[in-house]
Structures are given as C-alpha cells and as structure tokens.
Amino acid sequence: MLRDLVKRTRTYRRFYQEEAIDTSTLHELVDLARLAGSARNVQPLKYVVINEPSACVTIFPHLGWAGYLPDWPCPGEGERPSAYIICVLDTTIASEADCDLGIATQNILLGATEIGLGGCRIASISPKLHNDLDLSDHLKILLVLALGKPKEQVVIDAMDQDGDCQYWRDQDQIHHVPKRSLEDIIIKTDL
Amino acid sequence: MLRDLVKRTRTYRRFYQEEAIDTSTLHELVDLARLAGSARNVQPLKYVVINEPSACVTIFPHLGWAGYLPDWPCPGEGERPSAYIICVLDTTIASEADCDLGIATQNILLGATEIGLGGCRIASISPKLHNDLDLSDHLKILLVLALGKPKEQVVIDAMDQDGDCQYWRDQDQIHHVPKRSLEDIIIKTDL
C-alpha cells in the first residue's frame, strides 16, 4: 500500500557502505523518474548515475550534509552512500525544473524504499562537482540523490506547538523528524 | 508494485463528474503529502480541499487547461473534476517550495491512482482564485490539483527524434504523451 511506502520513504544519511547498488538497479530507478509527469511535458531533467566506489569517493567531498546537526559533519567512512543519482537540468530545454525535480526524485526515492534502499536529497553541492563530472556548460546540477542501504532509524514525531521543524538525533542515534499535523496544513475544506 | 502505479499515474483532464470524492478521502491524500520529505523539513505547504459541487463550480473558471490542445478549451459539463486540492505556500514559513511541491503532489497523485482516481496539476490559475477562497495575504496559491475518476485513456509514446514534447489526442480521443528514452536522459554512468 502506498501509504506504508510513503511513511518508510524517509531521508537517510548513514548507510551500509559495503552494500553495492548495481547499475541496472539505478537505471530502473531513473526510469521511474522518466515515467513521471512533467510541467508542459518538456522533461528537462537528465541524470548522471554513479556506483563505482572510486567515483563515489570523487563525489562525496562535494556534498554538504544535515544542516541541523552541527556536531555531525557527514557520514563517516563505512557509512557513506554506495551510489548517487545526480539530477541535472538541461538548460537548452528549460530554464528551471523545480516542481519536476520534486516529482522525479520522489518516484526514485519511493522506488528505492520498495527494494530496501534509501537516500537523501542533497542541495548543498560544491560548484566544483560540475567540473569533476566533466559536464557541458548547458547542464546545471540541481540536486544529488545519495543512495544506499540505510543504517539508521528515522522516526516521525508530532511537531511541538512552538513550530520547531529541526530534525535531531537522540542518545540512541535515532533520527527524529517533527511533522506538522493534518489539522495544521489543511487550512480550509470547501468555501 | 510502484512501477505499475507510476505508469498509471498520468495527467487526466476528463472525469466522471458525477463520481463524488468524499472529504475523508481528500484528507487521506493530503496526509500522504504531509508525510513527504521537505527541504530543511520546514514544510511550508498548506492545502485547501474542495469537493462540494457548488464550490467546484466556483473554482473551475479560474483554471487554464492543456496548453497544447488549442481546440479543446477545457473539460465540458459532466466531465469536470469532482474535487480539488489547492496547494498553497505559507510565506511566513518559506519564500518558495517548488521542489516540495513536486514531492507532495506526486504522493497525492500516486495515492489517487491507487484508489482509482486521477488528476491534473494546474499552474495556470487566475489571481482571482485567491479572493474567492478568501485566503490571507501571506498564503500564495502555487498549484491546483484537479481530481476525479478519469474518463479518458492516456498512453505514453516514445518521443520522436525531432524532440517534440507536445501531447496530443488521436481520432479516438486517446491522449498521447511522448516521453524521452532512458538512453536520452541518462547522460553518464560513472566518471
């Protein structure tokens, strides 16, 4: 059932790094993005798929992790992603793709959950990654999906009344994500 | 399986208007959006849920339909949406939510497909809708999801080499959507 899949599709930042993800699996996940709706059907998103360990080593230092966890700079060696799907805007097709980006990456992350994987949308990306990927000038990196077999527990909590949205880790390293209530986000039913 | 659900989650613009969608169903769909990931977890999206026939009559004229079908201005009486979920940005929380908007609406539309419904993301919206919904100034309408029980067949075609992305309807009123190939959108595998 989709609701169960949606609930389990959380943001994961620590992985069993030794668990490889093969290329065909990554291509199947990108195919879920390909089959998604696209504004005016222009489909301006393209993808770079990375799973070679040496290539992962190249990508990793370009990424910024978990802004709300100042004491945790990034996943340590052994807990890093074993694959990446890098989402790129083809600027010869469209000048932006932000809603498309959400649609496409949600399909990918739901698909990852279904096969026991998980991941994280990373928007904090060094401009040098473009160079390391040897991308043409008309291709603009929008987001990096870090993927792997999750090695952490993530739970959804009810948001406190003070509206603090910052995620946090408890002493058992369980990652807590406060979510607004349904009553808070449905502002009106009918007129 | 998710792939099947993704393939069936197409954009539908003609519906069995007489098939009502109850409020609890709409709230369950919004709950799928609530449970989605959100950039920096700020969750700036809010929702107006509409299913009363008289309210649907109020919403409908504010929407622009299917830019690529000049001979078809909008669904006719009897084929119109029986519900709407209007996605609103709370600008006291964030100044934009475009990627979140894609994530949230994809969860909603996948959830709709699962229960035999379907819909359309509409971004062509009259500014007067804000007034008719009696929304506060800090709430900005981003997108309207038109929902109903689909009354049309939508198929995915391979995109021609000329790269024409315009959807079209054949003589049997089947709606065709050209999609890029996987080879076209995966620009690189590893470095």
Coordinates of C-alpha atoms in Angstrom, one line a residue, chain A:
Chain A
M1 CA 0.0 0.0 0.0
L2 CA 1.3 3.4 -0.9
R3 CA 0.8 5.0 2.5
D4 CA 3.2 2.4 4.1
L5 CA 5.8 3.1 1.3
V6 CA 5.4 6.9 1.8
K7 CA 5.9 6.5 5.6
R8 CA 9.0 4.4 5.1
T9 CA 10.5 6.8 2.5
R10 CA 12.4 8.9 4.9
T11 CA 15.7 10.9 4.4
Y12 CA 18.6 8.6 5.3
R13 CA 22.2 9.8 5.7
R14 CA 24.0 6.7 7.1
F15 CA 24.3 3.6 5.0
Y16 CA 25.9 0.1 4.9
Q17 CA 28.6 1.4 2.5
E18 CA 29.7 -2.1 1.6
E19 CA 26.3 -2.9 0.1
A20 CA 26.8 -2.1 -3.6
I21 CA 23.9 -1.0 -5.8
D22 CA 24.2 -2.3 -9.3
T23 CA 23.9 -0.1 -12.4
S24 CA 20.7 -1.8 -13.7
T25 CA 19.0 -1.0 -10.4
L26 CA 20.0 2.6 -10.7
H27 CA 18.7 2.7 -14.3
E28 CA 15.4 1.2 -13.2
L29 CA 15.1 4.0 -10.5
V30 CA 15.8 6.7 -13.1
D31 CA 13.2 5.1 -15.3
L32 CA 10.6 5.8 -12.6
A33 CA 11.6 9.5 -12.9
R34 CA 11.4 9.2 -16.7
L35 CA 7.8 8.0 -16.4
A36 CA 6.8 10.9 -14.1
G37 CA 4.6 13.8 -15.1
S38 CA 6.5 16.9 -16.2
A39 CA 5.3 20.5 -16.5
R40 CA 4.2 21.1 -20.1
N41 CA 5.7 17.7 -20.7
V42 CA 9.1 19.2 -21.6
Q43 CA 11.1 16.8 -19.5
P44 CA 14.2 18.9 -18.9
L45 CA 15.9 16.7 -16.3
K46 CA 18.8 14.4 -17.1
Y47 CA 20.8 12.2 -14.8
V48 CA 24.3 11.1 -14.0
V49 CA 24.4 7.7 -12.3
I50 CA 27.4 6.8 -10.1
N51 CA 28.1 3.5 -8.3
E52 CA 31.8 2.7 -8.8
P53 CA 33.5 3.0 -5.4
S54 CA 36.2 5.2 -6.9
A55 CA 33.7 7.5 -8.4
C56 CA 31.7 7.7 -5.1
V57 CA 35.0 8.8 -3.5
T58 CA 35.2 11.6 -6.0
I59 CA 31.6 12.8 -5.5
F60 CA 31.4 12.6 -1.7
P61 CA 33.6 15.7 -0.7
H62 CA 31.4 17.9 -2.9
L63 CA 28.3 17.4 -0.7
G64 CA 27.0 19.2 2.4
W65 CA 25.1 17.1 4.9
A66 CA 22.4 17.7 7.5
G67 CA 22.4 21.4 8.3
Y68 CA 20.6 20.9 11.6
L69 CA 23.2 18.5 13.0
P70 CA 26.2 20.8 13.7
D71 CA 28.1 18.1 15.6
W72 CA 27.8 15.6 12.7
P73 CA 29.6 16.9 9.6
C74 CA 28.9 13.9 7.4
P75 CA 28.7 10.1 7.3
G76 CA 32.0 8.5 8.3
E77 CA 33.9 6.0 6.2
G78 CA 31.9 2.8 6.1
E79 CA 28.6 4.6 6.4
R80 CA 28.7 6.6 3.2
P81 CA 26.4 6.2 0.2
S82 CA 27.2 3.4 -2.2
A83 CA 25.6 5.2 -5.2
Y84 CA 24.5 8.6 -6.4
I85 CA 21.9 9.8 -8.9
I86 CA 22.8 13.4 -9.9
C87 CA 19.9 15.4 -11.2
V88 CA 20.8 17.8 -13.9
L89 CA 18.8 20.5 -15.7
D90 CA 19.3 20.6 -19.5
T91 CA 19.1 24.4 -19.9
T92 CA 18.6 24.0 -23.7
I93 CA 15.2 22.5 -22.8
A94 CA 14.0 24.7 -19.9
S95 CA 15.3 27.4 -17.5
E96 CA 14.1 25.7 -14.4
A97 CA 12.6 22.4 -13.3
D98 CA 11.9 22.7 -9.6
C99 CA 8.5 21.1 -9.4
D100 CA 9.6 18.4 -11.9
L101 CA 12.6 17.8 -9.6
G102 CA 10.4 17.0 -6.7
I103 CA 8.2 14.7 -8.7
A104 CA 11.1 12.8 -10.3
T105 CA 13.1 12.4 -7.1
Q106 CA 10.0 11.3 -5.2
N107 CA 9.5 8.5 -7.7
I108 CA 13.1 7.5 -7.3
L109 CA 13.1 7.5 -3.5
L110 CA 9.8 5.6 -3.3
G111 CA 11.3 3.1 -5.7
A112 CA 14.4 2.9 -3.6
T113 CA 12.4 2.2 -0.4
E114 CA 10.5 -0.6 -2.2
I115 CA 13.7 -2.5 -2.7
G116 CA 15.2 -1.9 0.7
L117 CA 17.3 1.1 -0.2
G118 CA 17.0 4.7 0.9
G119 CA 18.6 8.1 0.3
C120 CA 18.9 11.8 0.8
R121 CA 18.2 14.8 -1.4
I122 CA 21.3 17.0 -1.2
A123 CA 21.1 20.6 -2.5
S124 CA 24.3 21.8 -0.8
I125 CA 26.7 21.0 -3.6
S126 CA 30.1 22.4 -4.4
P127 CA 30.2 24.1 -7.8
K128 CA 33.4 22.0 -8.5
L129 CA 31.3 18.9 -8.9
H130 CA 30.3 20.2 -12.4
N131 CA 33.9 20.1 -13.3
D132 CA 34.6 16.7 -11.8
L133 CA 31.7 15.2 -13.7
D134 CA 33.0 16.9 -16.9
L135 CA 29.6 18.2 -17.7
S136 CA 28.9 20.6 -20.6
D137 CA 28.1 24.2 -19.8
H138 CA 24.4 23.8 -20.7
L139 CA 23.9 21.2 -17.9
K140 CA 23.2 22.5 -14.5
I141 CA 23.4 20.3 -11.4
L142 CA 20.2 20.8 -9.3
L143 CA 20.3 18.0 -6.7
V144 CA 22.3 15.0 -5.7
L145 CA 20.5 11.9 -4.5
A146 CA 22.8 9.9 -2.2
L147 CA 21.7 6.3 -2.1
G148 CA 22.5 3.2 -0.1
K149 CA 21.1 0.6 2.3
P150 CA 20.0 2.6 5.3
K151 CA 21.9 2.1 8.5
E152 CA 19.9 4.3 10.8
Q153 CA 16.4 4.5 12.2
V154 CA 14.3 7.6 11.3
V155 CA 11.0 8.3 13.1
I156 CA 8.3 10.9 12.5
D157 CA 7.2 12.9 15.6
A158 CA 4.4 15.3 16.0
M159 CA 5.7 18.9 15.8
D160 CA 5.7 20.8 19.0
Q161 CA 3.4 23.8 19.3
D162 CA 6.4 26.1 19.0
G163 CA 6.7 25.0 15.4
D164 CA 10.3 23.9 15.6
C165 CA 11.0 21.9 12.4
Q166 CA 14.6 20.9 13.1
Y167 CA 15.3 17.2 13.0
W168 CA 17.5 15.8 15.7
R169 CA 19.2 12.6 17.0
D170 CA 18.5 11.1 20.4
Q171 CA 21.1 9.4 22.6
D172 CA 20.5 6.1 20.8
Q173 CA 21.2 7.8 17.5
I174 CA 17.6 7.5 16.3
H175 CA 16.8 10.4 14.0
H176 CA 13.6 12.3 14.8
V177 CA 11.7 14.4 12.2
P178 CA 8.9 16.7 13.5
K179 CA 6.0 16.9 11.2
R180 CA 3.1 19.3 11.2
S181 CA -0.4 17.8 11.9
L182 CA -3.0 17.3 9.2
E183 CA -5.1 19.9 11.1
D184 CA -2.3 22.4 10.7
I185 CA -1.8 22.0 7.0
I186 CA -5.5 21.8 5.8
I187 CA -6.5 25.4 6.1
K188 CA -9.9 25.1 4.7
T189 CA -12.4 22.4 3.5
D190 CA -14.8 23.9 0.9
L191 CA -15.8 27.6 0.8

